mmCIF file with all atom_site columns, C-alpha atoms and ligand atoms in Angstrom:
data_model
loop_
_atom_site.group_PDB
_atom_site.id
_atom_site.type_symbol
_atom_site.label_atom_id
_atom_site.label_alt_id
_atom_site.label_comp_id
_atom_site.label_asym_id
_atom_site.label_entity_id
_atom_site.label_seq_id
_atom_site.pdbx_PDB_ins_code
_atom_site.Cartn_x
_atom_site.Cartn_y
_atom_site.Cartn_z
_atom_site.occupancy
_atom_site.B_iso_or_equiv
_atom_site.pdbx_formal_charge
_atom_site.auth_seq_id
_atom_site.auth_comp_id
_atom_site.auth_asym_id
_atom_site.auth_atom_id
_atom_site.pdbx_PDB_model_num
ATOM   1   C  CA  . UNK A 1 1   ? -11.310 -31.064 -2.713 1.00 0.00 ? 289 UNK A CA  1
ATOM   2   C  CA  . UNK A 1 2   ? -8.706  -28.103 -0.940 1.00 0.00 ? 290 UNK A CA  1
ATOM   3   C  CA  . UNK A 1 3   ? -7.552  -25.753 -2.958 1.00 0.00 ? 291 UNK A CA  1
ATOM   4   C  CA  . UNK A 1 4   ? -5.037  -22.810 -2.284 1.00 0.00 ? 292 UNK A CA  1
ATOM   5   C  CA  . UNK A 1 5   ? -5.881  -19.508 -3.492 1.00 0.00 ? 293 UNK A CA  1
ATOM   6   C  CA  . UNK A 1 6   ? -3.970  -16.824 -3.961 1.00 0.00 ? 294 UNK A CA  1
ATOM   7   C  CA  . UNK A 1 7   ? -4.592  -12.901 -3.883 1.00 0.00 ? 295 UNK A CA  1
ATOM   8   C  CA  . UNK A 1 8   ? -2.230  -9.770  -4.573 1.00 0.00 ? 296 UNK A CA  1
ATOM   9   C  CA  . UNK A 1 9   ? -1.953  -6.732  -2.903 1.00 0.00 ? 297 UNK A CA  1
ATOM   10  C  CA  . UNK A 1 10  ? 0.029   -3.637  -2.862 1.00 0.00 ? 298 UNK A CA  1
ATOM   11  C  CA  . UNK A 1 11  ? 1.478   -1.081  0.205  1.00 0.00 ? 299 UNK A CA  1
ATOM   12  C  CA  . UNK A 1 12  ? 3.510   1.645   0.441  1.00 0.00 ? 300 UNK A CA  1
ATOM   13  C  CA  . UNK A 1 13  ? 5.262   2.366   3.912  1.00 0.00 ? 301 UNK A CA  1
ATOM   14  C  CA  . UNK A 1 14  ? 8.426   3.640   5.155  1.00 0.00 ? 302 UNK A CA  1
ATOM   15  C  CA  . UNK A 1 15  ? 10.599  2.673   7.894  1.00 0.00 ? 303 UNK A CA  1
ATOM   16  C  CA  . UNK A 1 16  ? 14.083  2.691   9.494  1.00 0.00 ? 304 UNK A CA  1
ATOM   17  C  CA  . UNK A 1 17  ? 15.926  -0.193  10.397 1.00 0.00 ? 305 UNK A CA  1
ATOM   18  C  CA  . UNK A 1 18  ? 17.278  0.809   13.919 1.00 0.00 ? 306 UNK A CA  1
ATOM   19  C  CA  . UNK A 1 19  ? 16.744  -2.238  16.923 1.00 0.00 ? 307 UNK A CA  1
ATOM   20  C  CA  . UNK A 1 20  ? 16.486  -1.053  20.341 1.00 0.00 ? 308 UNK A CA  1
ATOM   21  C  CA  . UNK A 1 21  ? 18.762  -4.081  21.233 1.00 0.00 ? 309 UNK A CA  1
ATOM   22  C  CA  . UNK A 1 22  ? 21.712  -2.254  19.325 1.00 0.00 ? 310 UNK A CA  1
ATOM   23  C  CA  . UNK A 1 23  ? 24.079  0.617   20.129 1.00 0.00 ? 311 UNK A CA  1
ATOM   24  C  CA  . UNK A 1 24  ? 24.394  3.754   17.417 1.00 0.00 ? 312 UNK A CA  1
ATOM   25  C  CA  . UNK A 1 25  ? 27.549  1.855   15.869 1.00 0.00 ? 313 UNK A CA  1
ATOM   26  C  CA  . UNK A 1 26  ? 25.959  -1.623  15.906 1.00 0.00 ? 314 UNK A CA  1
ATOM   27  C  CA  . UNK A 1 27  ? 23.093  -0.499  13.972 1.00 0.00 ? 315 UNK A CA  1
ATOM   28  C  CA  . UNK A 1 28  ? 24.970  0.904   12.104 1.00 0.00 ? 316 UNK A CA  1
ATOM   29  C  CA  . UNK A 1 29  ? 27.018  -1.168  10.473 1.00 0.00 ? 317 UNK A CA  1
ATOM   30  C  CA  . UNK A 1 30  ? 24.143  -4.116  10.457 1.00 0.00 ? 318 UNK A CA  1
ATOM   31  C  CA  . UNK A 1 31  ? 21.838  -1.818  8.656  1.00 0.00 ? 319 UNK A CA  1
ATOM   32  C  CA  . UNK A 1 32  ? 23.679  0.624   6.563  1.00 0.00 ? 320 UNK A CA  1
ATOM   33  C  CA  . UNK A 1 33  ? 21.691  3.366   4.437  1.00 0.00 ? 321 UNK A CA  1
ATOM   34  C  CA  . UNK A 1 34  ? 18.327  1.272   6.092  1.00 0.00 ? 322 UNK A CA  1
ATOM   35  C  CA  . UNK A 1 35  ? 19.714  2.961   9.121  1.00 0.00 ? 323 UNK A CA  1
ATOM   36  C  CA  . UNK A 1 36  ? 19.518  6.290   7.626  1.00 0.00 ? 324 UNK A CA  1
ATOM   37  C  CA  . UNK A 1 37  ? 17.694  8.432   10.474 1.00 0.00 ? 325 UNK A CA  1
ATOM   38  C  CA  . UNK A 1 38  ? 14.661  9.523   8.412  1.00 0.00 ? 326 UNK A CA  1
ATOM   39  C  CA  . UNK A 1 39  ? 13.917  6.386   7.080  1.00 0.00 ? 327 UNK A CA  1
ATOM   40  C  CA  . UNK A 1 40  ? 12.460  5.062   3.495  1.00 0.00 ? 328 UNK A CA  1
ATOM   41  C  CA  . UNK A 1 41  ? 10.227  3.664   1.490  1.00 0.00 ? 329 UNK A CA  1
ATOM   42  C  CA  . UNK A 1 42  ? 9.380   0.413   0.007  1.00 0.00 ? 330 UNK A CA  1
ATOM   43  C  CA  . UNK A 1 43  ? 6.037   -0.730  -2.405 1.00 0.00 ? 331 UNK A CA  1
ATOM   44  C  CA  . UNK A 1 44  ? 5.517   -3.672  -0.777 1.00 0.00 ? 332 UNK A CA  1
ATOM   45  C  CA  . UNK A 1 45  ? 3.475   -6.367  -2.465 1.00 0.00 ? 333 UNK A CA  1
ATOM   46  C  CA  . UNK A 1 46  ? 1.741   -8.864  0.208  1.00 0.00 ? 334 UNK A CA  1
ATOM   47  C  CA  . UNK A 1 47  ? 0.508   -12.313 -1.476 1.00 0.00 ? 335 UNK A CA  1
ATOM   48  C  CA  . UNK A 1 48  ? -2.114  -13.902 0.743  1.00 0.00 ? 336 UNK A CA  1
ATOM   49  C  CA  . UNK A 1 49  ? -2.893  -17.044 0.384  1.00 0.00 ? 337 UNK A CA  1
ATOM   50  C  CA  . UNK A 1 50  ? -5.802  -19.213 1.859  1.00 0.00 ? 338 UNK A CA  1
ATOM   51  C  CA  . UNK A 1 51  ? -6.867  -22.583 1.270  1.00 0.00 ? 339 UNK A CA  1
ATOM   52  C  CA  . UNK A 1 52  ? -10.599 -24.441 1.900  1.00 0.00 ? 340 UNK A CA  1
ATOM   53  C  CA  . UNK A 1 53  ? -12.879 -26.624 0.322  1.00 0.00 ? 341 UNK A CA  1
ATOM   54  C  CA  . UNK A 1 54  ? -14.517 -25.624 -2.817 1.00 0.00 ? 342 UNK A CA  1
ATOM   55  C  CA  . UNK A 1 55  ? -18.166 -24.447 -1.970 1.00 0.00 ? 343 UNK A CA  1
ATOM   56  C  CA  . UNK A 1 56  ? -20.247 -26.646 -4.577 1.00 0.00 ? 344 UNK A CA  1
ATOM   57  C  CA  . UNK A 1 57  ? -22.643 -23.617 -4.361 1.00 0.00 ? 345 UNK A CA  1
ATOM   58  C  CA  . UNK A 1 58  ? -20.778 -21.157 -5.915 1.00 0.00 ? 346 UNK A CA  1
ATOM   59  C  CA  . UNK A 1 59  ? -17.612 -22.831 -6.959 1.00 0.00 ? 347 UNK A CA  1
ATOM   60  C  CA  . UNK A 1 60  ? -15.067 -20.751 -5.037 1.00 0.00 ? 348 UNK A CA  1
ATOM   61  C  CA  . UNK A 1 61  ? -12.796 -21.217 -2.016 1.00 0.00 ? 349 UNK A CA  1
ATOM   62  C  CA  . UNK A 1 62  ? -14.060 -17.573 -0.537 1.00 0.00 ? 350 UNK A CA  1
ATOM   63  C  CA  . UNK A 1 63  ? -15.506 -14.412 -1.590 1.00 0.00 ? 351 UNK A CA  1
ATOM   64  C  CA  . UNK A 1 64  ? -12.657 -12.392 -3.101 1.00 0.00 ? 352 UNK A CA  1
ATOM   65  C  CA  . UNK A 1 65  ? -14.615 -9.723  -2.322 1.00 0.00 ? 353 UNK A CA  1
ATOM   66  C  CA  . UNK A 1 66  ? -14.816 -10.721 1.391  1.00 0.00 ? 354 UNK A CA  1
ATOM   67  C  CA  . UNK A 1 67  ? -11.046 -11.378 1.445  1.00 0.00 ? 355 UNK A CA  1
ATOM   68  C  CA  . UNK A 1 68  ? -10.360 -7.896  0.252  1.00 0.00 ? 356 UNK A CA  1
ATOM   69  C  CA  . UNK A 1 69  ? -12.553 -6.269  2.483  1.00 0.00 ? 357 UNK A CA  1
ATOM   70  C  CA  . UNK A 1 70  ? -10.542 -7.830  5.470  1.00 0.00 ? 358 UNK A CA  1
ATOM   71  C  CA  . UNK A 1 71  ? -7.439  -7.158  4.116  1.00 0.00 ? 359 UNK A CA  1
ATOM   72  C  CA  . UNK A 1 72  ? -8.506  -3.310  3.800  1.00 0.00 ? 360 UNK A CA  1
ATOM   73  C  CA  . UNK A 1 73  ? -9.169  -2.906  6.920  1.00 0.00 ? 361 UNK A CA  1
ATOM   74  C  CA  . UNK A 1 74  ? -6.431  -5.010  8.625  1.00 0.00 ? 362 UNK A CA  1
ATOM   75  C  CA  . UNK A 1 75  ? -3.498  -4.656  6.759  1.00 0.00 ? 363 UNK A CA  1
ATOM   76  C  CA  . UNK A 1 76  ? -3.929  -1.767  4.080  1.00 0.00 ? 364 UNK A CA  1
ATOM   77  C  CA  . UNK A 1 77  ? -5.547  0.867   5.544  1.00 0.00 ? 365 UNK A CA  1
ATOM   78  C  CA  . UNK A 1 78  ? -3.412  0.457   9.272  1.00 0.00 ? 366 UNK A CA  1
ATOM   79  C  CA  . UNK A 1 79  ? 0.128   0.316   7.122  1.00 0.00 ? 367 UNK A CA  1
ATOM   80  C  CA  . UNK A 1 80  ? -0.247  2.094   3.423  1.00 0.00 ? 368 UNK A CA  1
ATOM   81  C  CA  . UNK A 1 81  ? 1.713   5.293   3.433  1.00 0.00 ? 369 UNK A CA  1
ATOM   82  C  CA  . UNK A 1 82  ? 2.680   4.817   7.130  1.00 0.00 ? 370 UNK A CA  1
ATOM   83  C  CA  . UNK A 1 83  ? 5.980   5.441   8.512  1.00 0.00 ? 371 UNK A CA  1
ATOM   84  C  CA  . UNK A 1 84  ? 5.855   1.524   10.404 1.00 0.00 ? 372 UNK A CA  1
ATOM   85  C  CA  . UNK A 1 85  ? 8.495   2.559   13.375 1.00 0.00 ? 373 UNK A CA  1
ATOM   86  C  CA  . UNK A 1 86  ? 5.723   5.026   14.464 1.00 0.00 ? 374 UNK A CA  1
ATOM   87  C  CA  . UNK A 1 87  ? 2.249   4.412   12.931 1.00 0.00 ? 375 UNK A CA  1
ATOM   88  C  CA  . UNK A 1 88  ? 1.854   1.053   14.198 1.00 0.00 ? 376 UNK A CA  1
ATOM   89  C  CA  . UNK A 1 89  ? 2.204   -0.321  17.473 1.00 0.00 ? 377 UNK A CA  1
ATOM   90  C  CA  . UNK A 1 90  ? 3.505   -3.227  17.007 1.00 0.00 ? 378 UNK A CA  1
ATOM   91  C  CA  . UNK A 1 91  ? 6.880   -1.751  15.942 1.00 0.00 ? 379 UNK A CA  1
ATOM   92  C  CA  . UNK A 1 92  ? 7.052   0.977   18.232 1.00 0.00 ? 380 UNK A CA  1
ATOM   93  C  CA  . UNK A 1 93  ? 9.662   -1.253  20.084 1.00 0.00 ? 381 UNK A CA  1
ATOM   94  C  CA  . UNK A 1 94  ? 10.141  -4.169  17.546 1.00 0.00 ? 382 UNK A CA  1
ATOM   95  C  CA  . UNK A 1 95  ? 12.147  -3.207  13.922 1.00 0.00 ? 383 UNK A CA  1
ATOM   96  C  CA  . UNK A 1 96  ? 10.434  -3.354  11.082 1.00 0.00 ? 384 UNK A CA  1
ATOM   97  C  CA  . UNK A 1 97  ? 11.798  -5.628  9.321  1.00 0.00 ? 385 UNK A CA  1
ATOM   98  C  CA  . UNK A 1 98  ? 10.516  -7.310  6.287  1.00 0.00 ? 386 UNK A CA  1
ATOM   99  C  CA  . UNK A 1 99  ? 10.522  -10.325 8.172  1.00 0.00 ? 387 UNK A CA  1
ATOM   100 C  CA  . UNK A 1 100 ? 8.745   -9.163  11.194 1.00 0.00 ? 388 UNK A CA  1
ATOM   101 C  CA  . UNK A 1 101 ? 6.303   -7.238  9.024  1.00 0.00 ? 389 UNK A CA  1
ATOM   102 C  CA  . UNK A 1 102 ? 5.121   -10.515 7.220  1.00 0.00 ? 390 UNK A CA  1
ATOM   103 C  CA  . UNK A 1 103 ? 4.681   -11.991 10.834 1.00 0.00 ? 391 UNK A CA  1
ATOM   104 C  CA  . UNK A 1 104 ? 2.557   -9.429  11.666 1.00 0.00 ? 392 UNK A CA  1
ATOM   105 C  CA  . UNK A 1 105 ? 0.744   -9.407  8.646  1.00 0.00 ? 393 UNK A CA  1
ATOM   106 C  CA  . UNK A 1 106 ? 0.115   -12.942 8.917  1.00 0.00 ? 394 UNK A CA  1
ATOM   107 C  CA  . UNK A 1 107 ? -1.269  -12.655 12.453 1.00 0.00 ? 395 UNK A CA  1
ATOM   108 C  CA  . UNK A 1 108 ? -3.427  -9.754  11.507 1.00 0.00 ? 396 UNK A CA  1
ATOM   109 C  CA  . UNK A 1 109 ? -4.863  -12.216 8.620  1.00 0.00 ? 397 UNK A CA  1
ATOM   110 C  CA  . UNK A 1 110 ? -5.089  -15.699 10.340 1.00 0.00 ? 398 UNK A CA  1
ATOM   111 C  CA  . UNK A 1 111 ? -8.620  -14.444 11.893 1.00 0.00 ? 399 UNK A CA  1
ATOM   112 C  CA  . UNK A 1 112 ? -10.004 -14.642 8.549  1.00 0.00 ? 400 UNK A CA  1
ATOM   113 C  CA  . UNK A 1 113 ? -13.477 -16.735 8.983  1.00 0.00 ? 401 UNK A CA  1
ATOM   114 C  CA  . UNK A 1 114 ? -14.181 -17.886 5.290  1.00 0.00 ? 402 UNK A CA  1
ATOM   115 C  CA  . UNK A 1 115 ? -10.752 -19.967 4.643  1.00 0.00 ? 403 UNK A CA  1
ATOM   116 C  CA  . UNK A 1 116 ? -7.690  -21.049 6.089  1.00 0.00 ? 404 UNK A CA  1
ATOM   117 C  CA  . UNK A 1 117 ? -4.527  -18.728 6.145  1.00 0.00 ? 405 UNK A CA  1
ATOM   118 C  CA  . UNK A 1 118 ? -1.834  -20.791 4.467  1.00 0.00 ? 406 UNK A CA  1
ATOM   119 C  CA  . UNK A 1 119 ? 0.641   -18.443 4.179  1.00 0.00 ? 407 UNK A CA  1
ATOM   120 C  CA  . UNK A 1 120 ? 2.063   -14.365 3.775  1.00 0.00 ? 408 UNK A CA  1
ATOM   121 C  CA  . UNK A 1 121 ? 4.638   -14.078 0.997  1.00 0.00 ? 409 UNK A CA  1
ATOM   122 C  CA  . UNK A 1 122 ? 5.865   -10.248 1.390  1.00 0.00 ? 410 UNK A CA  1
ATOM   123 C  CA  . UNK A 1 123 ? 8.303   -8.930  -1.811 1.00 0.00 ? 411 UNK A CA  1
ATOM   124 C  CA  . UNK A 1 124 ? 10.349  -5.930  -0.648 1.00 0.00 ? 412 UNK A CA  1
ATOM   125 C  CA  . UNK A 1 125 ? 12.021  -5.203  -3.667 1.00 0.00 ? 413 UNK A CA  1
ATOM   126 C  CA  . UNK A 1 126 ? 12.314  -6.999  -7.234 1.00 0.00 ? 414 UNK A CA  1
ATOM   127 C  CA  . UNK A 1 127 ? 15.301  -9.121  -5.285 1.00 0.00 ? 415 UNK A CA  1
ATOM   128 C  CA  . UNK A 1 128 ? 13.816  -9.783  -1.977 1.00 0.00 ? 416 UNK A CA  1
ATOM   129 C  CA  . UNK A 1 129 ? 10.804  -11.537 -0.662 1.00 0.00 ? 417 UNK A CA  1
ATOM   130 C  CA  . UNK A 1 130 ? 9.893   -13.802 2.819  1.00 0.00 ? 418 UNK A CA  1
ATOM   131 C  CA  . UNK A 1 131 ? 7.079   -15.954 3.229  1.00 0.00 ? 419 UNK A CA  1
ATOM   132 C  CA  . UNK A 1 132 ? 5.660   -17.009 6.601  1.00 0.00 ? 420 UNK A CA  1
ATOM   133 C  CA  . UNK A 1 133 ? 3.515   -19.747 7.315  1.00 0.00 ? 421 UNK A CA  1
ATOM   134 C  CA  . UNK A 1 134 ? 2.654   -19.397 11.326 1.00 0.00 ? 422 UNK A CA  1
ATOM   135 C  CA  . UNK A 1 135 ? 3.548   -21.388 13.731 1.00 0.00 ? 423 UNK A CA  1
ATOM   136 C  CA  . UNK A 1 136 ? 1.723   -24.564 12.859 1.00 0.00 ? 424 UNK A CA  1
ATOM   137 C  CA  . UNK A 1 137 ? -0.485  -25.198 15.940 1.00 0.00 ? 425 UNK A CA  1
ATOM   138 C  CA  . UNK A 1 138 ? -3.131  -26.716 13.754 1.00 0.00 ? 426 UNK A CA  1
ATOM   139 C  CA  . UNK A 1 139 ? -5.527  -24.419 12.691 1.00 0.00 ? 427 UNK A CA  1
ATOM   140 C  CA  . UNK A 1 140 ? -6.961  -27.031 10.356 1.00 0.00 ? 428 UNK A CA  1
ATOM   141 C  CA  . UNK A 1 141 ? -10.397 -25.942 8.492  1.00 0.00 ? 429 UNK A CA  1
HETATM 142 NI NI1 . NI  B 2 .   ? 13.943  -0.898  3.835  1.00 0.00 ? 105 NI  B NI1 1
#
């Protein structure tokens, strides 16, 4: 029996939308206020989702509490209330998109040792959210 489960989280961060592979106008125009040179800020919510067998032991895919723990220290305490373009190194030369971000996030998370990592669904805003899924090589447990 695989089930998926599903856990919320919430971040606050700030970054600027400026790509090294862009001139001043370019980045401009393709950004517009995200441009803005002092950046801003977004509450980020980050849905995790893992899937696994249910343990007949205890009845549960994993320890929430396990899962939270790892998402503290990988994800929440490395990004909340960062400025991303700066604070982590990942983006020093990458922009941080909300796309890019839930590919990182997912990367950061697919080490997790009690369930699968399914997927990273990352809301921006009320209007706009990505989901990534990895790149399918088979991590099947
Ligand atoms: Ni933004």
């Amino acid at each position: 029996m695989r089930l998926e489960l599903t856990r919320r989280y919430a971040l606050a961060a700030s970054h600027r939308l400026n790509s090294p592979h862009l001139d001043e106008a370019e980045n401009e125009r393709i950004y517009g206020k995200c441009n803005n040179p002092y950046g801003h800020g977004h509450n980020y919510i980050v849905e995790v989702t893992v899937s696994g067998k249910v343990d007949p032991a205890t009845g549960m895919i994993a320890d929430l509490g396990e899962l939270d723990g790892y998402v503290a220290r990988e994800i929440i305490e490395p990004f909340d209330h960062m400025y991303l373009n700066k604070d982590v190194e990942a983006f020093r030369d990458h922009v941080p998109t909300t796309e890019n971000l839930c590919m990182e996030i997912f990367e950061r998370l697919k080490q997790f040792p009690s369930a699968r990592l399914v997927r990273i669904r990352l809301e921006e805003t009320g209007r706009n959210s990505f989901e990534y899924a990895g790149q399918g090589d088979g991590d099947e447990r």
